[in-house]
Tab-separated table of C-alpha atoms and ligand atoms in Angstrom:
chain	number	residue	atom	x	y	z
T	885	UNK	CA	3.775	8.060	33.533
T	886	UNK	CA	6.801	8.772	30.935
T	887	UNK	CA	6.672	7.782	27.110
T	888	UNK	CA	9.309	7.105	24.930
T	889	UNK	CA	9.813	10.496	23.760
T	890	UNK	CA	10.106	9.771	20.279
T	891	UNK	CA	6.306	9.015	20.424
T	892	UNK	CA	5.164	12.193	22.263
T	893	UNK	CA	4.333	14.451	19.126
T	894	UNK	CA	3.829	11.609	16.719
T	895	UNK	CA	0.543	12.083	14.732
T	896	UNK	CA	-2.496	9.625	15.245
T	897	UNK	CA	-3.488	8.226	11.954
T	898	UNK	CA	-6.459	9.560	10.238
T	899	UNK	CA	-8.469	6.534	8.660
T	900	UNK	CA	-11.100	7.283	6.231
T	901	UNK	CA	-13.971	7.882	7.855
T	902	UNK	CA	-16.295	4.284	8.295
T	903	UNK	CA	-19.527	4.670	6.097
T	904	UNK	CA	-22.070	4.018	9.014
T	905	UNK	CA	-20.377	7.059	10.793
T	906	UNK	CA	-21.222	9.322	7.784
T	907	UNK	CA	-24.578	7.666	7.478
T	908	UNK	CA	-25.545	8.842	10.776
T	909	UNK	CA	-23.981	12.366	11.302
T	910	UNK	CA	-25.575	13.430	7.606
T	911	UNK	CA	-29.074	11.405	7.898
T	912	UNK	CA	-27.876	10.089	4.206
T	913	UNK	CA	-29.133	6.276	2.667
T	914	UNK	CA	-26.422	5.934	0.718
T	915	UNK	CA	-22.787	6.301	1.021
T	916	UNK	CA	-19.896	5.529	-1.270
T	917	UNK	CA	-16.332	5.086	0.173
T	918	UNK	CA	-13.419	5.603	-2.181
T	919	UNK	CA	-11.171	6.901	0.397
T	920	UNK	CA	-9.170	3.474	1.264
T	921	UNK	CA	-8.156	1.795	-1.891
T	922	UNK	CA	-10.275	-0.680	-1.174
T	923	UNK	CA	-11.585	-3.246	-3.757
T	924	UNK	CA	-15.177	-2.243	-5.094
T	925	UNK	CA	-15.431	-6.050	-6.129
T	926	UNK	CA	-14.717	-7.469	-2.780
T	927	UNK	CA	-12.719	-10.613	-2.610
T	928	UNK	CA	-12.921	-13.899	-4.599
T	929	UNK	CA	-16.207	-16.017	-3.785
T	930	UNK	CA	-13.971	-18.865	-3.436
T	931	UNK	CA	-12.567	-17.351	-0.168
T	932	UNK	CA	-15.885	-17.440	1.746
T	933	UNK	CA	-16.311	-21.163	1.086
T	934	UNK	CA	-12.521	-21.866	2.390
T	935	UNK	CA	-12.510	-20.069	5.351
T	936	UNK	CA	-16.336	-21.797	6.769
T	937	UNK	CA	-14.407	-24.721	8.033
T	938	UNK	CA	-11.928	-22.308	10.036
T	939	UNK	CA	-15.089	-21.332	11.970
T	940	UNK	CA	-14.881	-24.777	13.815
T	941	UNK	CA	-11.344	-23.948	14.989
T	942	UNK	CA	-11.656	-20.757	16.541
T	943	UNK	CA	-10.061	-22.131	19.942
T	944	UNK	CA	-6.801	-23.165	18.342
T	945	UNK	CA	-3.701	-20.783	17.450
T	946	UNK	CA	-3.283	-20.191	14.033
T	947	UNK	CA	0.069	-21.709	12.798
T	948	UNK	CA	2.753	-19.022	13.511
T	949	UNK	CA	5.000	-20.050	10.307
T	950	UNK	CA	1.981	-20.068	7.976
T	951	UNK	CA	3.320	-23.320	6.684
T	952	UNK	CA	0.679	-24.065	4.580
T	953	UNK	CA	0.019	-20.377	3.123
T	954	UNK	CA	4.120	-20.273	2.560
T	955	UNK	CA	4.322	-23.355	0.601
T	956	UNK	CA	1.230	-22.349	-1.812
T	957	UNK	CA	2.935	-18.828	-2.161
T	958	UNK	CA	6.232	-19.910	-2.457
T	959	UNK	CA	5.111	-22.062	-5.258
T	960	UNK	CA	3.211	-19.358	-6.811
T	961	UNK	CA	5.950	-16.989	-6.811
T	962	UNK	CA	8.379	-19.098	-7.777
T	963	UNK	CA	10.752	-18.601	-4.732
T	964	UNK	CA	12.294	-20.390	-1.457
T	965	UNK	CA	9.630	-20.810	1.252
T	966	UNK	CA	12.756	-19.295	3.483
T	967	UNK	CA	12.113	-15.977	1.525
T	968	UNK	CA	8.956	-15.512	2.886
T	969	UNK	CA	7.502	-13.617	5.754
T	970	UNK	CA	4.004	-12.895	6.642
T	971	UNK	CA	2.667	-10.062	8.673
T	972	UNK	CA	-0.735	-8.118	9.749
T	973	UNK	CA	-1.216	-6.395	6.578
T	974	UNK	CA	1.942	-5.234	5.008
T	975	UNK	CA	1.450	-2.157	7.524
T	976	UNK	CA	2.737	-4.608	10.213
T	977	UNK	CA	6.149	-5.791	7.762
T	978	UNK	CA	6.704	-2.057	7.704
T	979	UNK	CA	6.943	-1.751	11.860
T	980	UNK	CA	8.613	-5.126	12.061
T	981	UNK	CA	11.526	-3.387	9.125
T	982	UNK	CA	11.787	-0.238	11.266
T	983	UNK	CA	11.802	-2.596	14.338
T	984	UNK	CA	14.732	-4.658	13.187
T	985	UNK	CA	16.792	-2.532	11.401
T	986	UNK	CA	16.486	1.216	12.293
T	987	UNK	CA	17.604	2.677	16.029
T	988	UNK	CA	18.715	6.045	17.546
T	989	UNK	CA	21.749	7.215	15.412
T	990	UNK	CA	20.860	5.421	12.314
T	991	UNK	CA	19.048	7.254	9.751
T	992	UNK	CA	16.296	6.235	6.778
T	993	UNK	CA	15.617	7.723	3.609
T	994	UNK	CA	12.020	8.315	1.793
T	995	UNK	CA	10.021	10.106	-0.590
T	996	UNK	CA	7.572	12.778	0.491
T	997	UNK	CA	4.486	12.620	0.251
T	998	UNK	CA	4.724	8.649	0.414
T	999	UNK	CA	2.957	5.839	2.661
T	1000	UNK	CA	3.310	7.605	6.018
T	1001	UNK	CA	3.813	4.362	7.982
T	1002	UNK	CA	7.349	4.438	6.802
T	1003	UNK	CA	8.191	7.730	8.892
T	1004	UNK	CA	5.893	7.000	12.264
T	1005	UNK	CA	7.525	3.566	12.460
T	1006	UNK	CA	11.288	4.658	11.972
T	1007	UNK	CA	10.463	7.700	14.326
T	1008	UNK	CA	9.292	5.233	17.042
T	1009	UNK	CA	12.545	3.778	16.898
T	1010	UNK	CA	14.796	7.326	17.248
T	1011	UNK	CA	16.148	7.116	13.681
T	1012	UNK	CA	16.595	10.053	11.879
T	1013	UNK	CA	14.426	10.646	9.007
T	1014	UNK	CA	15.523	12.063	5.962
T	1015	UNK	CA	12.736	12.678	3.156
T	1016	UNK	CA	13.249	13.386	-0.516
T	1017	UNK	CA	10.263	15.620	-2.505
T	1018	UNK	CA	8.720	13.786	-5.492
T	1019	UNK	CA	9.353	14.920	-8.957
T	1020	UNK	CA	6.384	15.478	-10.902
T	1021	UNK	CA	4.605	12.798	-8.517
T	1022	UNK	CA	7.040	10.355	-8.874
T	1023	UNK	CA	10.524	8.663	-6.690
T	1024	UNK	CA	13.222	10.981	-7.480
T	1025	UNK	CA	15.572	7.952	-7.042
T	1026	UNK	CA	18.704	10.160	-7.729
T	1027	UNK	CA	17.773	12.065	-4.605
T	1028	UNK	CA	17.151	9.167	-2.891
T	1029	UNK	CA	20.638	7.869	-3.546
T	1030	UNK	CA	22.170	11.603	-2.627
T	1031	UNK	CA	21.228	11.436	0.578
T	1032	UNK	CA	22.162	7.917	1.673
T	1033	UNK	CA	25.220	8.338	4.104
T	1034	UNK	CA	27.318	6.293	6.667
T	1035	UNK	CA	24.388	6.285	9.084
T	1036	UNK	CA	21.579	5.093	6.709
T	1037	UNK	CA	20.199	1.467	7.275
T	1038	UNK	CA	16.703	1.593	5.057
T	1039	UNK	CA	15.908	3.166	2.051
T	1040	UNK	CA	11.927	2.729	1.077
T	1041	UNK	CA	10.705	3.071	-2.487
T	1042	UNK	CA	6.865	2.920	-2.837
T	1043	UNK	CA	6.020	1.746	-6.344
T	1044	UNK	CA	3.535	2.533	-7.673
T	1045	UNK	CA	3.786	5.464	-4.738
T	1046	UNK	CA	0.525	6.223	-2.546
T	1047	UNK	CA	-0.609	8.900	-2.691
T	1048	UNK	CA	0.286	9.815	-6.380
T	1049	UNK	CA	0.070	6.717	-8.081
T	1050	UNK	CA	2.992	6.776	-9.933
T	1051	UNK	CA	5.650	4.155	-10.406
T	1052	UNK	CA	9.317	3.965	-11.213
T	1053	UNK	CA	10.290	1.640	-14.521
T	1054	UNK	CA	12.529	-1.588	-14.281
T	1055	UNK	CA	15.677	0.328	-15.375
T	1056	UNK	CA	15.270	2.926	-13.051
T	1057	UNK	CA	15.000	0.706	-10.298
T	1058	UNK	CA	17.939	-1.418	-11.324
T	1059	UNK	CA	20.109	1.535	-11.928
T	1060	UNK	CA	19.010	2.737	-8.492
T	1061	UNK	CA	19.913	-0.479	-7.027
T	1062	UNK	CA	23.174	-0.518	-8.960
T	1063	UNK	CA	24.430	2.455	-6.753
T	1064	UNK	CA	22.662	1.515	-3.566
T	1065	UNK	CA	25.387	0.224	-0.959
T	1066	UNK	CA	24.754	-3.877	-0.301
T	1067	UNK	CA	24.698	-2.845	3.213
T	1068	UNK	CA	21.695	-0.478	3.162
T	1069	UNK	CA	18.205	-2.091	3.090
T	1070	UNK	CA	15.659	-1.224	-0.215
T	1071	UNK	CA	12.446	-1.737	0.779
T	1072	UNK	CA	10.036	-2.024	-2.414
T	1073	UNK	CA	6.319	-1.716	-1.310
T	1074	UNK	CA	4.240	-2.847	-4.142
T	1075	UNK	CA	0.896	-3.096	-2.495
T	1076	UNK	CA	-0.653	-2.196	-5.695
T	1077	UNK	CA	1.443	-4.704	-7.971
T	1078	UNK	CA	-1.341	-6.679	-9.233
T	1079	UNK	CA	-2.832	-3.457	-10.689
T	1080	UNK	CA	-0.106	-2.254	-12.743
T	1081	UNK	CA	-0.531	-2.391	-16.303
T	1082	UNK	CA	2.468	-0.539	-17.358
T	1083	UNK	CA	5.202	-3.302	-19.282
T	1084	UNK	CA	8.041	-1.127	-18.364
T	1085	UNK	CA	7.307	-1.755	-14.416
T	1086	UNK	CA	10.119	-4.207	-12.646
T	1087	UNK	CA	9.234	-7.983	-12.064
T	1088	UNK	CA	11.182	-7.224	-8.975
T	1089	UNK	CA	10.921	-10.917	-7.608
T	1090	UNK	CA	13.358	-11.562	-10.677
T	1091	UNK	CA	15.629	-8.754	-9.189
T	1092	UNK	CA	16.277	-10.805	-5.707
T	1093	UNK	CA	18.924	-13.181	-7.235
T	1094	UNK	CA	21.243	-10.503	-7.791
T	1095	UNK	CA	20.045	-7.761	-4.952
T	1096	UNK	CA	20.370	-9.253	-1.700
T	1097	UNK	CA	19.427	-6.262	0.203
T	1098	UNK	CA	15.807	-6.054	-1.245
T	1099	UNK	CA	12.757	-6.481	0.621
T	1100	UNK	CA	9.429	-6.367	-1.692
T	1101	UNK	CA	6.412	-5.971	0.268
T	1102	UNK	CA	2.814	-7.015	-1.023
T	1103	UNK	CA	-0.664	-7.467	0.126
T	1104	UNK	CA	-3.713	-9.326	0.231
T	1105	UNK	CA	-5.724	-6.185	1.262
T	1106	UNK	CA	-5.812	-4.019	-2.043
T	1107	UNK	CA	-6.632	-6.268	-5.395
T	1108	UNK	CA	-7.565	-9.697	-3.213
T	1109	UNK	CA	-9.806	-7.583	-1.309
T	1110	UNK	CA	-8.689	-9.047	2.030
T	1111	UNK	CA	-8.286	-5.674	3.998
T	1112	UNK	CA	-10.540	-6.678	6.918
T	1113	UNK	CA	-8.582	-9.558	7.632
T	1114	UNK	CA	-5.320	-8.494	7.508
T	1115	UNK	CA	-2.582	-10.295	5.815
T	1116	UNK	CA	0.560	-9.228	3.968
T	1117	UNK	CA	3.907	-10.677	2.866
T	1118	UNK	CA	7.752	-9.826	2.474
T	1119	UNK	CA	10.013	-11.650	-0.030
T	1120	UNK	CA	13.186	-11.134	0.672
T	1121	UNK	CA	16.687	-13.163	1.128
T	1122	UNK	CA	16.244	-15.608	4.173
T	1123	UNK	CA	18.876	-13.382	6.048
T	1124	UNK	CA	16.685	-10.285	5.839
T	1125	UNK	CA	13.286	-12.898	6.493
T	1126	UNK	CA	15.396	-14.036	9.488
T	1127	UNK	CA	16.102	-10.752	11.373
T	1128	UNK	CA	12.142	-9.773	10.485
T	1129	UNK	CA	11.040	-13.177	12.150
T	1130	UNK	CA	13.117	-11.983	15.699
T	1131	UNK	CA	10.971	-9.166	15.946
T	1132	UNK	CA	7.516	-10.959	14.952
T	1133	UNK	CA	4.919	-12.009	17.020
T	1134	UNK	CA	4.487	-15.446	17.210
T	1135	UNK	CA	0.813	-15.580	16.115
T	1136	UNK	CA	0.828	-12.323	13.789
T	1137	UNK	CA	-1.335	-13.501	10.998
T	1138	UNK	CA	-4.948	-15.409	11.846
T	1139	UNK	CA	-5.629	-18.854	10.841
T	1140	UNK	CA	-8.736	-17.285	9.171
T	1141	UNK	CA	-6.541	-14.626	7.105
T	1142	UNK	CA	-3.782	-17.516	6.410
T	1143	UNK	CA	-6.503	-19.786	4.640
T	1144	UNK	CA	-8.158	-17.096	2.948
T	1145	UNK	CA	-4.996	-15.774	1.578
T	1146	UNK	CA	-4.424	-19.066	-0.072
T	1147	UNK	CA	-7.884	-19.328	-1.672
T	1148	UNK	CA	-7.646	-15.560	-2.907
T	1149	UNK	CA	-4.054	-16.225	-4.412
T	1150	UNK	CA	-5.533	-19.474	-6.325
T	1151	UNK	CA	-8.490	-17.532	-8.015
T	1152	UNK	CA	-6.007	-15.355	-10.368
T	1153	UNK	CA	-9.223	-15.207	-12.624
T	1154	UNK	CA	-10.682	-12.471	-10.176
T	1155	UNK	CA	-7.271	-10.967	-10.129
T	1156	UNK	CA	-7.091	-10.384	-13.727
T	1157	UNK	CA	-10.712	-9.257	-13.924
T	1158	UNK	CA	-10.209	-6.660	-10.961
T	1159	UNK	CA	-7.312	-5.316	-12.818
T	1160	UNK	CA	-9.297	-5.150	-16.172
T	1161	UNK	CA	-11.966	-3.456	-14.434
T	1162	UNK	CA	-9.801	-1.026	-12.462
T	1163	UNK	CA	-7.741	-0.133	-15.857
T	1164	UNK	CA	-11.389	0.789	-16.843
T	1165	UNK	CA	-12.103	2.874	-14.185
T	1166	UNK	CA	-9.172	4.747	-14.197
T	1167	UNK	CA	-9.927	5.653	-17.603
T	1168	UNK	CA	-13.293	6.937	-17.087
T	1169	UNK	CA	-11.849	8.985	-14.098
T	1170	UNK	CA	-9.035	10.305	-16.676
T	1171	UNK	CA	-11.262	11.521	-19.318
T	1172	UNK	CA	-13.638	13.143	-17.426
T	1173	UNK	CA	-10.867	15.091	-15.432
T	1174	UNK	CA	-9.829	16.010	-18.743
T	1175	UNK	CA	-13.211	16.971	-19.661
T	1176	UNK	CA	-13.021	19.018	-16.249
T	1177	UNK	CA	-9.589	20.538	-17.230
T	1178	UNK	CA	-8.248	18.985	-13.761
T	1179	UNK	CA	-4.628	17.907	-13.697
T	1180	UNK	CA	-3.993	14.359	-12.236
T	1181	UNK	CA	-0.834	11.805	-11.693
T	1182	UNK	CA	-1.328	8.760	-13.976
T	1183	UNK	CA	-1.954	6.032	-12.030
T	1184	UNK	CA	-0.950	2.408	-11.628
T	1185	UNK	CA	-2.796	1.628	-8.477
T	1186	UNK	CA	-6.555	1.603	-8.005
T	1187	UNK	CA	-6.905	5.355	-6.749
T	1188	UNK	CA	-6.238	8.685	-8.343
T	1189	UNK	CA	-4.602	11.896	-7.284
T	1190	UNK	CA	-6.432	14.829	-8.931
T	1191	UNK	CA	-5.998	18.712	-8.893
T	1192	UNK	CA	-9.107	20.428	-8.013
T	1193	UNK	CA	-7.359	23.782	-7.379
T	1194	UNK	CA	-9.600	24.175	-4.299
T	1195	UNK	CA	-8.984	23.769	-0.786
T	1196	UNK	CA	-8.812	19.508	-0.835
T	1197	UNK	CA	-10.999	19.987	2.911
T	1198	UNK	CA	-13.368	21.897	1.349
T	1199	UNK	CA	-13.827	19.404	-1.835
T	1200	UNK	CA	-13.469	16.649	0.640
T	1201	UNK	CA	-16.528	18.443	3.063
T	1202	UNK	CA	-18.832	18.917	0.173
T	1203	UNK	CA	-18.235	15.282	-1.503
T	1204	UNK	CA	-19.203	14.509	2.053
T	1205	UNK	CA	-22.466	16.088	1.793
T	1206	UNK	CA	-23.339	14.434	-1.333
T	1207	UNK	CA	-22.409	11.194	0.209
T	1208	UNK	CA	-19.059	10.273	-1.448
T	1209	UNK	CA	-16.115	9.712	1.047
T	1210	UNK	CA	-12.466	10.750	-0.802
T	1211	UNK	CA	-9.340	11.716	0.805
T	1212	UNK	CA	-8.293	15.278	1.102
T	1213	UNK	CA	-5.151	15.854	0.028
T	1214	UNK	CA	-4.247	18.153	2.356
T	1215	UNK	CA	-2.809	15.737	5.410
T	1216	UNK	CA	-1.311	13.764	2.229
T	1217	UNK	CA	1.026	16.593	1.122
T	1218	UNK	CA	-1.157	17.826	-1.688
T	1219	UNK	CA	-3.383	20.671	-0.395
T	1220	UNK	CA	-5.738	21.258	-3.412
T	1221	UNK	CA	-5.669	17.739	-4.407
T	1222	UNK	CA	-8.149	14.728	-3.753
T	1223	UNK	CA	-6.913	10.942	-3.693
T	1224	UNK	CA	-10.270	9.131	-4.988
T	1225	UNK	CA	-9.864	5.089	-5.083
T	1226	UNK	CA	-11.376	3.875	-8.375
T	1227	UNK	CA	-14.760	2.065	-7.728
T	1228	UNK	CA	-17.011	0.463	-10.274
T	1229	UNK	CA	-18.248	2.111	-13.244
T	1230	UNK	CA	-21.751	3.097	-11.197
T	1231	UNK	CA	-19.603	4.564	-8.390
T	1232	UNK	CA	-16.925	6.068	-10.326
T	1233	UNK	CA	-19.824	8.247	-12.566
T	1234	UNK	CA	-21.972	9.015	-9.486
T	1235	UNK	CA	-18.771	10.598	-7.773
T	1236	UNK	CA	-17.678	12.301	-11.106
T	1237	UNK	CA	-21.485	13.919	-10.823
T	1238	UNK	CA	-20.893	14.732	-7.479
T	1239	UNK	CA	-17.658	16.337	-8.515
T	1240	UNK	CA	-19.145	18.616	-11.253
T	1241	UNK	CA	-21.396	19.703	-8.996
T	1242	UNK	CA	-19.068	20.547	-6.078
T	1243	UNK	CA	-16.487	22.338	-8.603
M	1922	PLP	C1	-2.370	-0.091	1.734
M	1922	PLP	C2	-1.233	0.068	1.628
M	1922	PLP	C3	-0.153	-1.002	2.297
M	1922	PLP	C4	-0.686	-1.652	3.208
M	1922	PLP	O1	-1.708	-2.388	3.451
M	1922	PLP	P1	-2.493	-3.554	4.273
M	1922	PLP	O2	-3.424	-3.574	4.780
M	1922	PLP	O3	-1.581	-2.940	5.755
M	1922	PLP	O4	-1.397	-4.614	3.812
M	1922	PLP	C5	1.013	-0.768	2.102
M	1922	PLP	N1	1.621	0.316	1.635
M	1922	PLP	C6	0.939	0.961	0.673
M	1922	PLP	C7	1.770	2.025	0.038
M	1922	PLP	C8	-0.373	0.982	0.924
M	1922	PLP	O5	-1.010	1.734	0.155
């Protein structure tokens, strides 16, 4: 059998270790997973209530157009329903973007290190990937601009950036968008939008009328706590939405996910509470890192990248023995760093105690 040549050398995604597997392997009772930027507070209790009636409808295909969710979300975001597209997680929307806009002979420009799915999906489509190093952990927007050429179709900006947690301000993003050719699609991946507390962060939805080449990606996986249900969305001009819909499977989001997303979206009190607890959690981690003399990037997400000054894989292994699953920075492009998801206060303290012992 002859596979597509672009995929032969693709790395297989390495997920955070599942809790049960680690428990079994190490014979540990209690495991805390701070590896996948999941919400330590779960999701809104309203979600559970809302999905129960759907359990009686499992024989029925979901609404392929997500009409109910579309209507609610359009009203909430103050955009037109025709500007929304839904995906099986925003990961799928990244894939659909590559599928719709990239092909052999075209190129795509992105930061490095950044969210790996941009590169993987672009590579599958046979496009050339141009990577521009972060500067002090931050997207080098001037560098991205300088690398755009006639063949460029898509530029990716992960804001806040995973894994560094840093962000670009509204002013920086606007200056950037003013200079990107209108024929080039700019993807603003805002998976951590709801966690941002910095006032200079762009209100990107307001930029859409002026920049018809922008696609904003957001998700219900992170602050909304629905990672297991897989649902995310894109907001863009109806033209971009139309192109993504052409390559989208008809029933890509489940009926349970659609209903859950509506209930989650309506509980903004839960979102606010998570944002504020996360902000306290970040400060809790920073204070301890400062005390330990470790440098880190100030994060606008629910994770912090910190330099342990030791091999990230070794620190990962040592923390694992103590029941804490985090991410080694080695595979993320930061060999001596680790990325830790902000947990609840108790999880953070436990992690910090373990880290102190390990270092
Ligand atoms: C987590 C994450 C996503 C997507 O998550 P989904 O669960 O697929 O919605 C997208 N982009 C970034 C940068 C992320 O960290």
